[in-house]
Coordinates of N, CA, C and O in Angstrom, one line a residue:
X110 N 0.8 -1.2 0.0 CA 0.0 0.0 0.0 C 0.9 1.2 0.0 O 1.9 1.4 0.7
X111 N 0.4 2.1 -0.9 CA 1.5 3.1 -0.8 C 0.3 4.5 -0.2 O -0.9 4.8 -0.2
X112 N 1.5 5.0 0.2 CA 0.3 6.4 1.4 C 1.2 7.6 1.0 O 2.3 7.5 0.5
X113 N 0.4 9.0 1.1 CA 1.1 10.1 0.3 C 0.1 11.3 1.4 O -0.9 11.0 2.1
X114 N 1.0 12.5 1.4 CA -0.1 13.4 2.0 C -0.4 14.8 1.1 O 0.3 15.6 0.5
X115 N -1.7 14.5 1.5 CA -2.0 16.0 0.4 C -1.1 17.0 0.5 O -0.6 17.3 -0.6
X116 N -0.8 17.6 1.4 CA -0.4 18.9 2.0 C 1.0 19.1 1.5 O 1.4 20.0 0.7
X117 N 1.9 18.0 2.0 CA 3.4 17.9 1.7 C 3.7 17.0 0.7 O 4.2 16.0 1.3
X118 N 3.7 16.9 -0.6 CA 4.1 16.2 -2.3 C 4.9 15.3 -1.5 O 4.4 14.2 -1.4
X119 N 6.5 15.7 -0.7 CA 7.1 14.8 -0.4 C 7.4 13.5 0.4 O 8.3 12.6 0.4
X120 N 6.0 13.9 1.1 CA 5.6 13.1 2.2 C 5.2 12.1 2.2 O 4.3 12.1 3.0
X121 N 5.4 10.6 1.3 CA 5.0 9.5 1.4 C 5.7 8.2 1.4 O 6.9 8.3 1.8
X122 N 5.2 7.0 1.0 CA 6.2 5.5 1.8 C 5.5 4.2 1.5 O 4.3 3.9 1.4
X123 N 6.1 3.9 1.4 CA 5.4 2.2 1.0 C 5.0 1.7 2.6 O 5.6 2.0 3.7
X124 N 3.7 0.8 2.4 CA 3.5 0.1 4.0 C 3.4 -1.4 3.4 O 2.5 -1.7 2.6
X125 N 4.3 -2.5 3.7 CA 4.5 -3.7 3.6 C 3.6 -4.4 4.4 O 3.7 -4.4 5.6
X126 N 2.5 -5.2 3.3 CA 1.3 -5.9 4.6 C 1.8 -7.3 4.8 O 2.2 -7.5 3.7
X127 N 2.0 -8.1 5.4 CA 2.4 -9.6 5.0 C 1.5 -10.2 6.0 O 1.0 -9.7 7.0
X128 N 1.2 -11.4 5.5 CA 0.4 -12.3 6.1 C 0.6 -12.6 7.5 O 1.6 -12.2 8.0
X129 N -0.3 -13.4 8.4 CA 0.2 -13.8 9.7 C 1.0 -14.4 9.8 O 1.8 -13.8 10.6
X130 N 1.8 -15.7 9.3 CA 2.9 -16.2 9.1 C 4.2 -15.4 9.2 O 5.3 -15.8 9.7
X131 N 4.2 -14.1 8.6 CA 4.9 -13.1 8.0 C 5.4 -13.8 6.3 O 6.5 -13.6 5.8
X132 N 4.6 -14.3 5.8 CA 4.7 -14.7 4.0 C 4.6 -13.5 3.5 O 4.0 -12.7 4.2
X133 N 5.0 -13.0 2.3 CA 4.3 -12.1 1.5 C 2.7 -12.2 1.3 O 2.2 -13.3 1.2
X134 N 2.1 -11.2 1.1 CA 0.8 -10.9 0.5 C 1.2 -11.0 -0.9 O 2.3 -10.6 -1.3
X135 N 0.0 -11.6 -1.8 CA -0.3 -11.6 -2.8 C -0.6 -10.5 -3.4 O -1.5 -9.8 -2.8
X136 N -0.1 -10.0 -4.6 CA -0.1 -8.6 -4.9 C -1.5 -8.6 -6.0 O -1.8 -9.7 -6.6
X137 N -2.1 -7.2 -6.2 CA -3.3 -7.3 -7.0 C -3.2 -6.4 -8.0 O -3.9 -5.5 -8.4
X138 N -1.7 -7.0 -8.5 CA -1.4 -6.3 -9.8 C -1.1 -5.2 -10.6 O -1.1 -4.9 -11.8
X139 N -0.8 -4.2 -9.0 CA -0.9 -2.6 -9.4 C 1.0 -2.6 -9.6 O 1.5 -1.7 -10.3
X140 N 1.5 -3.3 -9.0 CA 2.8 -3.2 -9.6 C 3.9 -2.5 -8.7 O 3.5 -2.5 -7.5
X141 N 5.0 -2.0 -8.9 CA 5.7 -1.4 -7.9 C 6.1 -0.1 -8.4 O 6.6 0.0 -9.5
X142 N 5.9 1.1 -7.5 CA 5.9 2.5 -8.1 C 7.5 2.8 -7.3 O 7.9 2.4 -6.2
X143 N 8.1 3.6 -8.1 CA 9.5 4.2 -7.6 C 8.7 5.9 -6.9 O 8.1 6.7 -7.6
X144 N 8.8 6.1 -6.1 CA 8.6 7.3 -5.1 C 9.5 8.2 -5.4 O 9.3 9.2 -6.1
X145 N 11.1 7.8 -4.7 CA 11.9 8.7 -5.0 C 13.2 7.8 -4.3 O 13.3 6.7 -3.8
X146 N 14.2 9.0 -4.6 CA 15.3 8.1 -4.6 C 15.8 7.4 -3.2 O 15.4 8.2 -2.3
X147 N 16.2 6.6 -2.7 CA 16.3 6.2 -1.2 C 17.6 6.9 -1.2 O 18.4 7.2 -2.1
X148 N 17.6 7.2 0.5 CA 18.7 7.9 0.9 C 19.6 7.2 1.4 O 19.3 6.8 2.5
X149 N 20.8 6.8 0.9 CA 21.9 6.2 1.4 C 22.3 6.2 3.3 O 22.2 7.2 3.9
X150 N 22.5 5.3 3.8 CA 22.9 5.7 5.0 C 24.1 5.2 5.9 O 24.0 4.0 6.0
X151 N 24.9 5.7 6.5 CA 26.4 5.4 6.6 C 26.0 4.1 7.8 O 24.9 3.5 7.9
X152 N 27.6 3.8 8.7 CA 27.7 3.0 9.3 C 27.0 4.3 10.5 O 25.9 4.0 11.1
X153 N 27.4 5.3 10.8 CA 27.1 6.4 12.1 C 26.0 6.5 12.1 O 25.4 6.6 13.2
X154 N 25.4 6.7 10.7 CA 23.7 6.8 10.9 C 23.1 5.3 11.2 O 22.1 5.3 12.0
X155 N 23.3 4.4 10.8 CA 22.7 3.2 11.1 C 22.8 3.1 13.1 O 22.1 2.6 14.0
X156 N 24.0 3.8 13.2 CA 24.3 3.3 14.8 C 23.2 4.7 15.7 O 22.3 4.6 16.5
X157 N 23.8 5.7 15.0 CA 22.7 6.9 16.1 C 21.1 6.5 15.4 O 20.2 6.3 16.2
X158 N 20.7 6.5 14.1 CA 19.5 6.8 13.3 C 19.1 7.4 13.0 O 17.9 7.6 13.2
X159 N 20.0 8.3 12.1 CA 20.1 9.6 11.6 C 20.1 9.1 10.5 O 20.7 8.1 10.4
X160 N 19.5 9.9 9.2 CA 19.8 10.0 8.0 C 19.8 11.7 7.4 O 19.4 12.7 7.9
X161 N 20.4 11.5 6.3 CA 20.4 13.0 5.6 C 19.3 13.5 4.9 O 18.8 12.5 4.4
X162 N 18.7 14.2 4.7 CA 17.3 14.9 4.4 C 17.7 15.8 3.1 O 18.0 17.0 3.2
X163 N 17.7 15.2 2.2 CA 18.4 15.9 0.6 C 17.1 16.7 0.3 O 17.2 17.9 0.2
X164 N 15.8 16.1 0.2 CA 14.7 16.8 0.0 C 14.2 18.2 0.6 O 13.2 18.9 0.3
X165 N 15.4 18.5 1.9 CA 15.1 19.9 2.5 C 16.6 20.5 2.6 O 17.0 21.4 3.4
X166 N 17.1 20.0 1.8 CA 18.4 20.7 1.5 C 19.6 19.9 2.6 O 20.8 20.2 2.9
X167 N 19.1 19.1 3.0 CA 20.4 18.6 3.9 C 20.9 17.6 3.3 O 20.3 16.6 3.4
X168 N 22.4 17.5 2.4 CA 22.7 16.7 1.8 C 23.9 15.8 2.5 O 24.6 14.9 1.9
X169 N 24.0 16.4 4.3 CA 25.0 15.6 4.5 C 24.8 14.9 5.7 O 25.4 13.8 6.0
X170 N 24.0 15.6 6.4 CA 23.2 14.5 7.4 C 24.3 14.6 8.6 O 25.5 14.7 8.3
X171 N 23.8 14.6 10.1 CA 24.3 14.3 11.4 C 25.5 13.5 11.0 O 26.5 14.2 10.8
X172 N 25.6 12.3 10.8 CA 26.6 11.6 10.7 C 27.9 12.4 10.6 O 28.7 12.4 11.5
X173 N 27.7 13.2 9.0 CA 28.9 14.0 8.7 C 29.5 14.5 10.0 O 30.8 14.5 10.2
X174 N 28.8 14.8 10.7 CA 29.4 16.3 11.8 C 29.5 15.1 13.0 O 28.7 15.1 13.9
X175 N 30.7 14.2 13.1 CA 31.3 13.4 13.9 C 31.9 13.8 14.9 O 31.4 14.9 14.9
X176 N 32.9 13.9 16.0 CA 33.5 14.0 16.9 C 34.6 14.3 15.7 O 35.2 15.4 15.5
X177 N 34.8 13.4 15.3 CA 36.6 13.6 14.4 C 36.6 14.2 13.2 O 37.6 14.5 12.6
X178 N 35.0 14.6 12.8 CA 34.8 16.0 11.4 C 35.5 17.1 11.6 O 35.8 17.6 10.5
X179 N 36.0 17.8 12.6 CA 36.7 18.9 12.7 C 35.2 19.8 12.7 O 35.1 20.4 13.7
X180 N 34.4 19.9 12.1 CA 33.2 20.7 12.3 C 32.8 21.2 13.1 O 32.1 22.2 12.8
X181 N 32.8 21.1 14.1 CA 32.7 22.1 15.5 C 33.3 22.1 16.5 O 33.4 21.0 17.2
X182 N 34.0 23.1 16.9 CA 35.4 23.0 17.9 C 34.9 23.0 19.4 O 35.7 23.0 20.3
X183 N 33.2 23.0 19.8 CA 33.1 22.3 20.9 C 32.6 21.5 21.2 O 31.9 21.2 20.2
X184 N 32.3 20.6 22.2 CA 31.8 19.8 22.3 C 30.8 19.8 24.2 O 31.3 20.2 25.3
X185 N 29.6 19.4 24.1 CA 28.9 20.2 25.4 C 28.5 19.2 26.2 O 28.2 19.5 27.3
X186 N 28.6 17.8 25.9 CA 29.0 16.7 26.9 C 29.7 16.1 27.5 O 30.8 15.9 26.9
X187 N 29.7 15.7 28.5 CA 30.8 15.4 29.4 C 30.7 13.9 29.5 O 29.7 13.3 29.0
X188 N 31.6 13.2 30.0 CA 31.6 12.0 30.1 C 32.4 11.0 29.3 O 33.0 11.7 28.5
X189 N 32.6 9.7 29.0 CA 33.1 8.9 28.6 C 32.4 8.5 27.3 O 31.3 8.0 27.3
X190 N 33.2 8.7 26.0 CA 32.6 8.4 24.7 C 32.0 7.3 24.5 O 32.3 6.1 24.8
X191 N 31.1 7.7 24.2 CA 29.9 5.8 24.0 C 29.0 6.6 23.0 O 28.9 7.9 22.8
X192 N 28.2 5.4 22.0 CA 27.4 5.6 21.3 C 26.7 7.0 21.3 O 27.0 8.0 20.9
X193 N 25.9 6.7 21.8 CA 25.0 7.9 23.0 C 25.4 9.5 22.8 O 24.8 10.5 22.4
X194 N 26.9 9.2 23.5 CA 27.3 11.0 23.4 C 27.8 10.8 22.6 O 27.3 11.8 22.1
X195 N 28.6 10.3 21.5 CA 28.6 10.5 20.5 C 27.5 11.1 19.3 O 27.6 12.2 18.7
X196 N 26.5 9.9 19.1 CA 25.7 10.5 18.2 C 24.9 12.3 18.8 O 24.8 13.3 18.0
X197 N 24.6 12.3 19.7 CA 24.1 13.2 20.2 C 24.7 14.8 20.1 O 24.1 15.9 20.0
X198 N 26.4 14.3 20.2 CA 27.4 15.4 19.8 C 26.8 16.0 18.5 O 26.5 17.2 18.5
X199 N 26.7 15.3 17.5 CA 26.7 15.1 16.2 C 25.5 15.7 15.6 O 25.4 16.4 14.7
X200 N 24.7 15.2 16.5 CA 23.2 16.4 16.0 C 23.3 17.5 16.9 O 22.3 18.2 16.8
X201 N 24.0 17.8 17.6 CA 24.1 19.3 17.8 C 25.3 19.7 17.0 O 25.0 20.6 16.2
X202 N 26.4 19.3 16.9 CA 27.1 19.9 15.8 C 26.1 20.6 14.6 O 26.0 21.8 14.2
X203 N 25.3 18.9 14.0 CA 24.7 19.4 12.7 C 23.9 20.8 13.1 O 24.1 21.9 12.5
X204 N 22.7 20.5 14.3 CA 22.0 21.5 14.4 C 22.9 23.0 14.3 O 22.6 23.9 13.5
X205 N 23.6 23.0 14.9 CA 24.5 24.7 15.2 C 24.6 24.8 13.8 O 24.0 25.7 13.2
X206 N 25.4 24.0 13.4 CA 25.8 24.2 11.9 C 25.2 24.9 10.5 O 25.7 25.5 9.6
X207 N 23.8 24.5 10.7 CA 22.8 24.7 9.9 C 22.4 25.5 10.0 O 21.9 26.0 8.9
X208 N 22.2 26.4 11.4 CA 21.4 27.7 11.7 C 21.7 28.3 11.3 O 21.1 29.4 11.4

């Protein structure tokens, strides 16, 4: 089933139904529609769950703005590097960055 919203063109998604077993559903022949292009996503985004938003102009995504990007010379967490403050660094990097 594919879902779209009036308001926002870019706002839509395939919903995968599968049977109770989890088998595929039997499809009723409408076919497979390409939406738009999928957004690549790194090893940092897979780990925080960030992706890049090219459709609103962000073509480099949290990820980019790492601890070791040199992109922001501070950093506003304290503590011992783990997933967590890491990614978290990184969407404030991006956020500052962007403003």
């Amino acid at each position: 089933f594919y879902y779209f919203c009036h308001i926002h063109d870019w706002m839509s998604g395939k919903i995968i139904v599968t049977n109770a077993d989890g088998s595929a559903r039997t499809s009723n022949g409408a076919g497979e529609v390409e939406l738009y292009e999928a957004v690549s996503l790194t090893d940092d985004d897979m780990t925080c769950g960030t992706s890049a938003a090219p459709h609103y102009g962000d073509h480099l995504g949290a990820s980019y703005f790492g601890k070791d990007s040199g992109a922001c010379d501070t950093m506003h967490l304290c503590g011992e590097d783990n997933d967590f403050k890491n990614c978290m660094e990184a969407v404030d990097c991006h956020m500052t960055y962007n403003m």
